[in-house]
PDB file of C-alpha atoms in Angstrom:
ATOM      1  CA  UNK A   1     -17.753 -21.737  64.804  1.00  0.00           C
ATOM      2  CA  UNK A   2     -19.737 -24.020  62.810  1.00  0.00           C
ATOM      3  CA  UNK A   3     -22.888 -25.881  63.866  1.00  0.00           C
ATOM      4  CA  UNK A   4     -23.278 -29.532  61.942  1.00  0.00           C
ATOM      5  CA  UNK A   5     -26.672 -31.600  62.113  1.00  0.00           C
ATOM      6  CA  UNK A   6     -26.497 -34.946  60.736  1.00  0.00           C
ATOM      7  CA  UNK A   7     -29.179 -36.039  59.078  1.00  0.00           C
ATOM      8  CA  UNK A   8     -30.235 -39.674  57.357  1.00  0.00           C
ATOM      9  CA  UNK A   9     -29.204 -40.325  54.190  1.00  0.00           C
ATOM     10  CA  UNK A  10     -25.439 -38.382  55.142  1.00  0.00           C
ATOM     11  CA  UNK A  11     -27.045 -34.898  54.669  1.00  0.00           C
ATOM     12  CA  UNK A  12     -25.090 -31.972  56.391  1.00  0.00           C
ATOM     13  CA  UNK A  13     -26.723 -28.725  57.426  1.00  0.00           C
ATOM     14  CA  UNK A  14     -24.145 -26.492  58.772  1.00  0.00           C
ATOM     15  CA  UNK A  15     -24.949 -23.432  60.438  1.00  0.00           C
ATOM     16  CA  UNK A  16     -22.177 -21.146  60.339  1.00  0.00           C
ATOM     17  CA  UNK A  17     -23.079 -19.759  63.816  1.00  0.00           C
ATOM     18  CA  UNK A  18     -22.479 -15.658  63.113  1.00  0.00           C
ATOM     19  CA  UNK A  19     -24.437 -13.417  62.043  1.00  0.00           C
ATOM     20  CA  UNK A  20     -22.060 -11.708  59.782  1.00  0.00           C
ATOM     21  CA  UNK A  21     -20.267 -13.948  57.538  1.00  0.00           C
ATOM     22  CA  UNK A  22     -17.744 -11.553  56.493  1.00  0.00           C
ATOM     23  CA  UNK A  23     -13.803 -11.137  56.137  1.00  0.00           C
ATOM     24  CA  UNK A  24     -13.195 -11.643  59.219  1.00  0.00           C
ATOM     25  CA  UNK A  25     -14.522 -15.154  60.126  1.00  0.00           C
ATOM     26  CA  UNK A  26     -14.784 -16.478  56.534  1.00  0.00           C
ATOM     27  CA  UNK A  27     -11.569 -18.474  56.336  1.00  0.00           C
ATOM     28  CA  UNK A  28     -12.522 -19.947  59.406  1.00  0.00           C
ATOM     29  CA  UNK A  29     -15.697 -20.837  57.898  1.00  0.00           C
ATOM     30  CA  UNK A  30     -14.521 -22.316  54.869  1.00  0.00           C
ATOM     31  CA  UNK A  31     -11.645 -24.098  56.878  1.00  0.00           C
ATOM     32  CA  UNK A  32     -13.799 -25.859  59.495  1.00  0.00           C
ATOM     33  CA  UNK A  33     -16.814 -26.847  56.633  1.00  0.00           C
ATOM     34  CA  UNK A  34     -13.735 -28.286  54.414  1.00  0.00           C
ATOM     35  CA  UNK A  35     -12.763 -30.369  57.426  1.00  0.00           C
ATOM     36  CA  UNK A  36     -16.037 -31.619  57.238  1.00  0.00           C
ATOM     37  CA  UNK A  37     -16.302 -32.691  53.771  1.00  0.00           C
ATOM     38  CA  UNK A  38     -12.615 -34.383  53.894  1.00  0.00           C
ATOM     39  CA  UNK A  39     -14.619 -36.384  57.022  1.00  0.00           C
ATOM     40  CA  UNK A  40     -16.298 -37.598  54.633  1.00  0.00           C
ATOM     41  CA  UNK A  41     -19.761 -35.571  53.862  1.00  0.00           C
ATOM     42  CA  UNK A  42     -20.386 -34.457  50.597  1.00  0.00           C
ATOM     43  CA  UNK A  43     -23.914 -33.789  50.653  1.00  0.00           C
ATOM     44  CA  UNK A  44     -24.283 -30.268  52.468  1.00  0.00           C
ATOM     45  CA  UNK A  45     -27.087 -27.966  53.052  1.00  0.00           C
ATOM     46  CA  UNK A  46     -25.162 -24.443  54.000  1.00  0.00           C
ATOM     47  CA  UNK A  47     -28.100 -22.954  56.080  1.00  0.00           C
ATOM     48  CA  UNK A  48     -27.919 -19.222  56.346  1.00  0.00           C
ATOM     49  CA  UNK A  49     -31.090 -18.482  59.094  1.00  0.00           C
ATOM     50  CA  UNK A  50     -29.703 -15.871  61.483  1.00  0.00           C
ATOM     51  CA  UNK A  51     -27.506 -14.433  59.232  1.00  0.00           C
ATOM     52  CA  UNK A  52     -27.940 -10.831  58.201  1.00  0.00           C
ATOM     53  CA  UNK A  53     -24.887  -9.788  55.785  1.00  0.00           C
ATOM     54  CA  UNK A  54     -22.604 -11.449  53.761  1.00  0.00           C
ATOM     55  CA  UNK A  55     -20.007  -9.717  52.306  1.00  0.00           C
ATOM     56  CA  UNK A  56     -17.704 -10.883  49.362  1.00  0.00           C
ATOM     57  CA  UNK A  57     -15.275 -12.890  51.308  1.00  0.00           C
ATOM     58  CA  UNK A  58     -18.136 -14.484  52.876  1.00  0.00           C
ATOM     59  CA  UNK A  59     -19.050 -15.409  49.123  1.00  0.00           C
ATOM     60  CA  UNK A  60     -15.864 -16.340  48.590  1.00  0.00           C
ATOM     61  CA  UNK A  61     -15.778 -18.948  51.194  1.00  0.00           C
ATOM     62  CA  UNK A  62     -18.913 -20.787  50.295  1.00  0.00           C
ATOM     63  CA  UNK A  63     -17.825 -20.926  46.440  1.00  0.00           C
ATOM     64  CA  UNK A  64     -14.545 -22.245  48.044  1.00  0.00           C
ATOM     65  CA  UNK A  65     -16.490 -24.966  49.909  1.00  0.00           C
ATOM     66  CA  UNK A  66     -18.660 -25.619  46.592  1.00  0.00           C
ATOM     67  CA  UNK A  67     -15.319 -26.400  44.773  1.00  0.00           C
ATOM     68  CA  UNK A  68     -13.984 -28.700  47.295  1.00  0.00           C
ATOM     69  CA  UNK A  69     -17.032 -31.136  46.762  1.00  0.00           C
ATOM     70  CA  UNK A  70     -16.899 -30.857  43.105  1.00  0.00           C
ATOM     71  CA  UNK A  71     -18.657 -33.745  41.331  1.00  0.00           C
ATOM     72  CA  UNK A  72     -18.574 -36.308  44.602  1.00  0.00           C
ATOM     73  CA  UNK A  73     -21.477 -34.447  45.922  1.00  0.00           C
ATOM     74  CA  UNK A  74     -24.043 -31.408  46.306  1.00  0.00           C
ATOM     75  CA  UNK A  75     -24.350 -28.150  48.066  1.00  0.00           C
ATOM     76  CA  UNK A  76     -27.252 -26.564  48.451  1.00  0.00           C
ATOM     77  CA  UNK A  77     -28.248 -22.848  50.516  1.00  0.00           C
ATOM     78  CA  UNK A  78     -31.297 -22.249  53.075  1.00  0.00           C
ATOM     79  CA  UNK A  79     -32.991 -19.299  54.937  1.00  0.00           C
ATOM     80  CA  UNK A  80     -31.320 -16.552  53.152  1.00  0.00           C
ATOM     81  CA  UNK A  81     -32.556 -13.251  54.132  1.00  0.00           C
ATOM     82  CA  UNK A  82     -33.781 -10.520  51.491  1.00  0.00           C
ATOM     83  CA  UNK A  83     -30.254  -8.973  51.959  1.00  0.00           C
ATOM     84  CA  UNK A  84     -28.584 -12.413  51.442  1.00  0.00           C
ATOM     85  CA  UNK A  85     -30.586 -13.207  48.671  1.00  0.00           C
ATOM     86  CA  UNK A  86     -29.785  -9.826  46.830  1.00  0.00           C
ATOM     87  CA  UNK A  87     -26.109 -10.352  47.484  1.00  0.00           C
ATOM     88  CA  UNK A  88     -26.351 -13.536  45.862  1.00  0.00           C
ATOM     89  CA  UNK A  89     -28.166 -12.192  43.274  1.00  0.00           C
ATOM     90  CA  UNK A  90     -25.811  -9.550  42.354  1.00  0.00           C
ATOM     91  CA  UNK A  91     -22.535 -11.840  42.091  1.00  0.00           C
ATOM     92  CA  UNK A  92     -25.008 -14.103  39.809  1.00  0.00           C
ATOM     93  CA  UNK A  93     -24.642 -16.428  42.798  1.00  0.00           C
ATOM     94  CA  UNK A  94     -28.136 -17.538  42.453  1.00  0.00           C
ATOM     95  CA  UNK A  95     -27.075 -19.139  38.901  1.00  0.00           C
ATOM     96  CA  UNK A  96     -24.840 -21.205  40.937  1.00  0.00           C
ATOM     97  CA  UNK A  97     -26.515 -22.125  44.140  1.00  0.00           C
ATOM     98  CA  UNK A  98     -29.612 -24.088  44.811  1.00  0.00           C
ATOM     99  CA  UNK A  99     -31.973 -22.033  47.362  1.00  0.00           C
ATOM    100  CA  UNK A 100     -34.477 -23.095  49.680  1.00  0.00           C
ATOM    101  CA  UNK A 101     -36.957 -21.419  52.151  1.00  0.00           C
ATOM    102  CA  UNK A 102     -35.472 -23.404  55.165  1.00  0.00           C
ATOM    103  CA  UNK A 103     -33.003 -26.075  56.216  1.00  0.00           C
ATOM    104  CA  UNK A 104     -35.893 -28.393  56.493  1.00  0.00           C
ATOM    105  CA  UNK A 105     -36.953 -28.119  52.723  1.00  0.00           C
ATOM    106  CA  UNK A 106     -33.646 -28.254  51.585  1.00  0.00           C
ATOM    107  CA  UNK A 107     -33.302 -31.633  53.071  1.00  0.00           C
ATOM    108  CA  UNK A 108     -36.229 -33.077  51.754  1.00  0.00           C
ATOM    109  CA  UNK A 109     -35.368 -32.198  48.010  1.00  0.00           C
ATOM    110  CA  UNK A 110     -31.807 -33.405  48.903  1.00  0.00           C
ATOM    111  CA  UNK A 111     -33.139 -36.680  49.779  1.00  0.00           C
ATOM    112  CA  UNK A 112     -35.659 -36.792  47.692  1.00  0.00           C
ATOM    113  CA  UNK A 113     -32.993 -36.493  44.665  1.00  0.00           C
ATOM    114  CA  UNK A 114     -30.678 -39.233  45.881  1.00  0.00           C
TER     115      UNK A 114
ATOM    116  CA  UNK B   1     -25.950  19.067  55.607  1.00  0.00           C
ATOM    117  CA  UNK B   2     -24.731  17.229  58.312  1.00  0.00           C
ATOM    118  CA  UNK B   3     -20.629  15.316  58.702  1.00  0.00           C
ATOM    119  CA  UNK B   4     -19.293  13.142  61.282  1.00  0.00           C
ATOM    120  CA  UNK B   5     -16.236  11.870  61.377  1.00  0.00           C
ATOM    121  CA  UNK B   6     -16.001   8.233  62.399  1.00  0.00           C
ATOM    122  CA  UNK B   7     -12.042   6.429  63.335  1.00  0.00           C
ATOM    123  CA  UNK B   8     -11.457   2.926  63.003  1.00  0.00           C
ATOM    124  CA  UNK B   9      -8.399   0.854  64.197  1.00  0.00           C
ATOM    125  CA  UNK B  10      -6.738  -0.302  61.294  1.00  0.00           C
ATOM    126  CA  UNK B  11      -7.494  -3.985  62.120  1.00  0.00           C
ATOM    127  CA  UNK B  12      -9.789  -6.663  60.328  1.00  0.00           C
ATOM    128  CA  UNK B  13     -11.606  -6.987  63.376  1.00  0.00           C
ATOM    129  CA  UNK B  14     -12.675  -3.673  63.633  1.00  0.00           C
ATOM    130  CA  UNK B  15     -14.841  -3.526  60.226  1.00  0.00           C
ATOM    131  CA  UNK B  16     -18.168  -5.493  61.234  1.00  0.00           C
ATOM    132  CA  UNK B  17     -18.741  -2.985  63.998  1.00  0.00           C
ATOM    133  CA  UNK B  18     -17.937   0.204  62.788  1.00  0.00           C
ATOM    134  CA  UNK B  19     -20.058  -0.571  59.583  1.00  0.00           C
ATOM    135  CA  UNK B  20     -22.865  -1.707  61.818  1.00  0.00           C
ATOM    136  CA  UNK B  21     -22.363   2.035  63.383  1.00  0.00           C
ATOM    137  CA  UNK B  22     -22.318   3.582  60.220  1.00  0.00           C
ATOM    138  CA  UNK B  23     -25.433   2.145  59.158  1.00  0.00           C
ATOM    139  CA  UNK B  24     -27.249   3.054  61.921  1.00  0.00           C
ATOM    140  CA  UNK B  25     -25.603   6.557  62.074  1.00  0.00           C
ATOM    141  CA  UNK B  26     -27.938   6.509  58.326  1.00  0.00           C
ATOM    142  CA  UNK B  27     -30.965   5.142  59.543  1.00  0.00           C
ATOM    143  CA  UNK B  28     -33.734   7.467  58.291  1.00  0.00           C
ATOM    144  CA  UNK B  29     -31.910   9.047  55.743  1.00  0.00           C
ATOM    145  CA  UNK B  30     -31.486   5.869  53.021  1.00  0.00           C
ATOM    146  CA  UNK B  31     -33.631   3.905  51.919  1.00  0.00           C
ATOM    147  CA  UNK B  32     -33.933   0.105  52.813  1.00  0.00           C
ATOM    148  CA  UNK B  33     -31.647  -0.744  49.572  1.00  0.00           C
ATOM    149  CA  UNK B  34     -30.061   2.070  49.754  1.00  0.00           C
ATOM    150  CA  UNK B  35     -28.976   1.275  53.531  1.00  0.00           C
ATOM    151  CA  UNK B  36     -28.145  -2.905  51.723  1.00  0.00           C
ATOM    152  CA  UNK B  37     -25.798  -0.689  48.939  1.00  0.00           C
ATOM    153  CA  UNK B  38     -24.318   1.752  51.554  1.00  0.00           C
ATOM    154  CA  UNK B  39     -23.920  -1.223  53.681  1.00  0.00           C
ATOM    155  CA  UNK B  40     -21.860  -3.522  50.615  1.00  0.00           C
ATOM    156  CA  UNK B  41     -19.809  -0.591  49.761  1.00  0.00           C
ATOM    157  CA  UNK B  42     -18.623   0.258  53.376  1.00  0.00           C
ATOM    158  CA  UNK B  43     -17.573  -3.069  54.264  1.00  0.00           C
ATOM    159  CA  UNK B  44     -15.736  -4.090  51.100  1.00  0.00           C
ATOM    160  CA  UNK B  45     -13.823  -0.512  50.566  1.00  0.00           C
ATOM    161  CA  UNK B  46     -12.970  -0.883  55.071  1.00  0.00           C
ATOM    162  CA  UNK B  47     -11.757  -4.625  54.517  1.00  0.00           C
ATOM    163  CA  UNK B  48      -9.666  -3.963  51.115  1.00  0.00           C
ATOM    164  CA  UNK B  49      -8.076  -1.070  52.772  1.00  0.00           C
ATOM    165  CA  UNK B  50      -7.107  -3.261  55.997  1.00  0.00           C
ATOM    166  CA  UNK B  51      -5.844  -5.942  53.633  1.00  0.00           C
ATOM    167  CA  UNK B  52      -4.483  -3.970  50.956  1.00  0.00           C
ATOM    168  CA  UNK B  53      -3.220  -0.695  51.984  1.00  0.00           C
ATOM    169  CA  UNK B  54       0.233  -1.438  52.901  1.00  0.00           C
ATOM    170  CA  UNK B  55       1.280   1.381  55.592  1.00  0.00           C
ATOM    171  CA  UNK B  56       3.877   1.158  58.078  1.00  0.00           C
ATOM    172  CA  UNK B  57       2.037   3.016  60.761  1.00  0.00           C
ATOM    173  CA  UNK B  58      -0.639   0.291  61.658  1.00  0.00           C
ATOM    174  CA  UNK B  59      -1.674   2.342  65.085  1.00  0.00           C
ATOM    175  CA  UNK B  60      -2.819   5.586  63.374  1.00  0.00           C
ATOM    176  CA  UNK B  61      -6.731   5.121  62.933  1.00  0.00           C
ATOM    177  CA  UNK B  62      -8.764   4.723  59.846  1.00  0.00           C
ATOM    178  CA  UNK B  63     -10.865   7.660  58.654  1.00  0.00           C
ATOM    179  CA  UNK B  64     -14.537   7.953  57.949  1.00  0.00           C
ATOM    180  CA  UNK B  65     -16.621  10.701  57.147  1.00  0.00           C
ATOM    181  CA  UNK B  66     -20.314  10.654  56.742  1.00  0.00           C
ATOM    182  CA  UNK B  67     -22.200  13.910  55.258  1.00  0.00           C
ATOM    183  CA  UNK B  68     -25.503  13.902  55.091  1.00  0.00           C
ATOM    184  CA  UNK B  69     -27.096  16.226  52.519  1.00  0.00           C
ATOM    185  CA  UNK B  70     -30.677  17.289  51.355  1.00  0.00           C
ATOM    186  CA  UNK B  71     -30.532  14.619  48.168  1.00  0.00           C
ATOM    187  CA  UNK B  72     -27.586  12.218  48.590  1.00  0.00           C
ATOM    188  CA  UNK B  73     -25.387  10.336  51.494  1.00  0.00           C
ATOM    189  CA  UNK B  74     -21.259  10.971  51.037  1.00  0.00           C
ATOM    190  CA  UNK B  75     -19.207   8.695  52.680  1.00  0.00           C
ATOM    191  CA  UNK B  76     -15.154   9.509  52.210  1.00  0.00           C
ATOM    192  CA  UNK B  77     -12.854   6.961  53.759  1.00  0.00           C
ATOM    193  CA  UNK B  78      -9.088   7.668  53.951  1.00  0.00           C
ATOM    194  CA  UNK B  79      -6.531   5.588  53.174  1.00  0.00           C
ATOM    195  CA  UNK B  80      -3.964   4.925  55.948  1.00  0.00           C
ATOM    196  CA  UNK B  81      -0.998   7.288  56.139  1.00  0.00           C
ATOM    197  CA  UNK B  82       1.859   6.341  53.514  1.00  0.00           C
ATOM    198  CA  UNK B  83      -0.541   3.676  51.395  1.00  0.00           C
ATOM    199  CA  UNK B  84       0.363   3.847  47.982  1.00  0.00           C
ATOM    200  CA  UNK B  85      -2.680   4.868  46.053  1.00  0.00           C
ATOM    201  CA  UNK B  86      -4.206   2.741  43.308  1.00  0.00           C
ATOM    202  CA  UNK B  87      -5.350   3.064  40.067  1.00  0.00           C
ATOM    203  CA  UNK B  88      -9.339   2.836  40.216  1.00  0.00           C
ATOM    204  CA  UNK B  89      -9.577   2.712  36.763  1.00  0.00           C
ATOM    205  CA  UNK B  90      -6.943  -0.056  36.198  1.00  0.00           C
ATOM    206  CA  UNK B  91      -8.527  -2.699  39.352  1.00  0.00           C
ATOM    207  CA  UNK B  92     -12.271  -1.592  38.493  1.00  0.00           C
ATOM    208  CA  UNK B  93     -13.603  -5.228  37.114  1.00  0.00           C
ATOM    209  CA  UNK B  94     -17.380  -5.443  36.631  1.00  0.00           C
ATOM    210  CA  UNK B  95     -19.193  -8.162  38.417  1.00  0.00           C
ATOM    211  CA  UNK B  96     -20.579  -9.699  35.237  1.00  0.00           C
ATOM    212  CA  UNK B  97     -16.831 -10.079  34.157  1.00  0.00           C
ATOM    213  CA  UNK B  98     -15.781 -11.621  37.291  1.00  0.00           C
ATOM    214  CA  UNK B  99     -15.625 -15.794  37.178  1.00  0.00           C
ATOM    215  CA  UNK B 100     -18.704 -17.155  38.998  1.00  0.00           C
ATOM    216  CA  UNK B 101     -16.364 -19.672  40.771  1.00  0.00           C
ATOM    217  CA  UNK B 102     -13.959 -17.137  41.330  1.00  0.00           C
ATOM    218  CA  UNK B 103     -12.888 -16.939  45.401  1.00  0.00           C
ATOM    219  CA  UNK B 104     -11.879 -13.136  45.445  1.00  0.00           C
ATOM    220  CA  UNK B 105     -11.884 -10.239  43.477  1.00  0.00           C
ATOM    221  CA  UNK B 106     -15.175  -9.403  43.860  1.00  0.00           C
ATOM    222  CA  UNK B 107     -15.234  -6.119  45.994  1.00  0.00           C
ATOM    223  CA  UNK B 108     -14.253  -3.552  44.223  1.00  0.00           C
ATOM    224  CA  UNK B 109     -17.236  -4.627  41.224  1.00  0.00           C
ATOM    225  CA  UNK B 110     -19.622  -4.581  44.181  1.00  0.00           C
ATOM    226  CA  UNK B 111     -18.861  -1.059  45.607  1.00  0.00           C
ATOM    227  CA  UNK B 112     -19.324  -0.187  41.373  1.00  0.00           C
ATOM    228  CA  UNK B 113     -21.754  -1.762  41.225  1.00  0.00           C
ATOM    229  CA  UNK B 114     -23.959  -0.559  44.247  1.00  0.00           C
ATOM    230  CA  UNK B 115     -23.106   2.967  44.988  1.00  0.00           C
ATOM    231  CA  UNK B 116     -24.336   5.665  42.788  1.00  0.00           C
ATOM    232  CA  UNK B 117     -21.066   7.693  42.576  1.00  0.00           C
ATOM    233  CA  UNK B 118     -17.462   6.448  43.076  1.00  0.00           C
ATOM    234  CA  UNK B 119     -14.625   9.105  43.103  1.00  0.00           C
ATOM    235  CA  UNK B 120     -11.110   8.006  44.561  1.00  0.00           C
ATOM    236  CA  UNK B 121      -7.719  10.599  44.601  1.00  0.00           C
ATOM    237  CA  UNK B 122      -5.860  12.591  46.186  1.00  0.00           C
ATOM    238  CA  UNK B 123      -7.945  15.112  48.900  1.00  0.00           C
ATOM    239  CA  UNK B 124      -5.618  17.392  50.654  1.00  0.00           C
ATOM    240  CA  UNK B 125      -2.418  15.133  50.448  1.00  0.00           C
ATOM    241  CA  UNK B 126      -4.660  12.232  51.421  1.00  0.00           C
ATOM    242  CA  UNK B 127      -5.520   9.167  49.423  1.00  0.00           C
ATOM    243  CA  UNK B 128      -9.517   8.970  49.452  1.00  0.00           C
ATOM    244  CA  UNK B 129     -12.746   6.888  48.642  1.00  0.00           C
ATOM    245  CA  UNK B 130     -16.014   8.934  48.190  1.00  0.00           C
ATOM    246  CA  UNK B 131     -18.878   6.788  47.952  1.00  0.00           C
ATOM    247  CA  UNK B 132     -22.446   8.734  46.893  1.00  0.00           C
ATOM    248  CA  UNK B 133     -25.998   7.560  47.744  1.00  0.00           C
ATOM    249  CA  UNK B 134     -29.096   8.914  46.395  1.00  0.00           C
ATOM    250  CA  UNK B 135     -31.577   9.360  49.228  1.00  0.00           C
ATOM    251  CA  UNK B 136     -34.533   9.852  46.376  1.00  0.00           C
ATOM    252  CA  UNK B 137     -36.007   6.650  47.427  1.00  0.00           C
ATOM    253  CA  UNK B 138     -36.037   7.048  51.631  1.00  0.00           C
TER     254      UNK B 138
END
């Protein structure tokens, strides 16, 4: 389900490869992107380009995955859409969650912060 | 006004798609944030009834109706036949009281939260969820 690029400095963008990040393909989300930080990355960039709804399980999932790398690393979000963005901002997610525009700039201000 | 009925198989998989029909069956007639709210509502009240709604007959379809009136957008969904209602009043919890690193129990404060009207009881012996949209800003 989920697409990884490795980048330098161990930065992680995963792509969770739907376009509805919902109930029904959230666990799987949050099981395979666990998987990945018990690998061994801990700095992620959750990039949501291509996806156009999120529902609460979906949410769910990603503050699962947040949880899991507690203090031994970051997460960061990218390319949420308008619809994305306003889900976030309802469930205060935004107060939680770094956003960028794109994968790309997230992984700049990732590295640029190490 | 305007109704359609709408059935969905009472399975998780089923909800993405027949909310993506349901959304389009409003195209027009909502707004773009009223089509984001509509959307929200629909698939959190389809997947907590899936979940949640215990029923021992599984193959008997969900229903949805849509009705489509000069100022607002109904939507009743009906529970599965023999769920045991619940108390709306009793699970309501507002987003803003919900723990930001909570996992779950978020849907039911988003369907609050983003419809204009919620109404849920007994309709004709059957357990029901009225959602209400204001189409003021289509």
């Amino acid at each position: 389900m989920i697409h990884i690029t490795q980048h330098e400095n161990g930065i992680t963008v995963v792509r969770p490869g739907v376009e509805r990040l919902t109930a029904v393909n959230a666990k799987t989300f949050k099981d395979e992107t666990i998987a990945l930080i018990n690998d061994g990355s801990s700095l992620l960039v959750i990039d949501f380009q291509g996806i156009s709804f999120l529902d609460s399980s979906g949410l769910g999932a990603l503050v699962g995955v947040l949880k899991r790398i507690g203090s031994r690393g970051e997460l960061v979000v990218s390319g949420l859409s308008s619809e994305v963005e306003q889900l976030f901002r309802i469930c205060r997610m935004d107060r939680v969650f770094k956003a960028y525009g794109d994968a790309n700039s997230a992984v700049q201000a990732m590295s640029e912060n190490l | 006004m305007t109704s359609t009925l709408f059935h969905m198989r009472n399975d998780l998989d089923e909800v993405d798609g027949m909310v993506t029909s349901l959304k389009a069956h409003l195209e027009g007639h909502l707004s773009d944030d009223g089509l984001f709210r509509f959307e929200i509502c629909v698939a959190e009240a389809l997947t907590n009834l899936v979940k949640h709604a215990e029923t021992a007959d599984l193959e008997t379809p969900i229903d949805i109706a849509v009705t489509v009136e000069r100022d607002t957008v109904v939507v009743e969904i009906f529970d599965p036949v023999g769920a045991v209602p619940f108390d709306l009043n009793a699970n309501a919890v507002e987003l803003s009281d919900v723990d930001l690193m909570a996992e779950s129990g978020r849907g039911l404060g988003l369907i609050l939260q983003c419809a204009d009207k919620v109404h849920y009881g007994d309709v004709g012996g059957r357990n029901r969820m009225a959602l209400e949209f204001g189409k003021a800003a289509a």
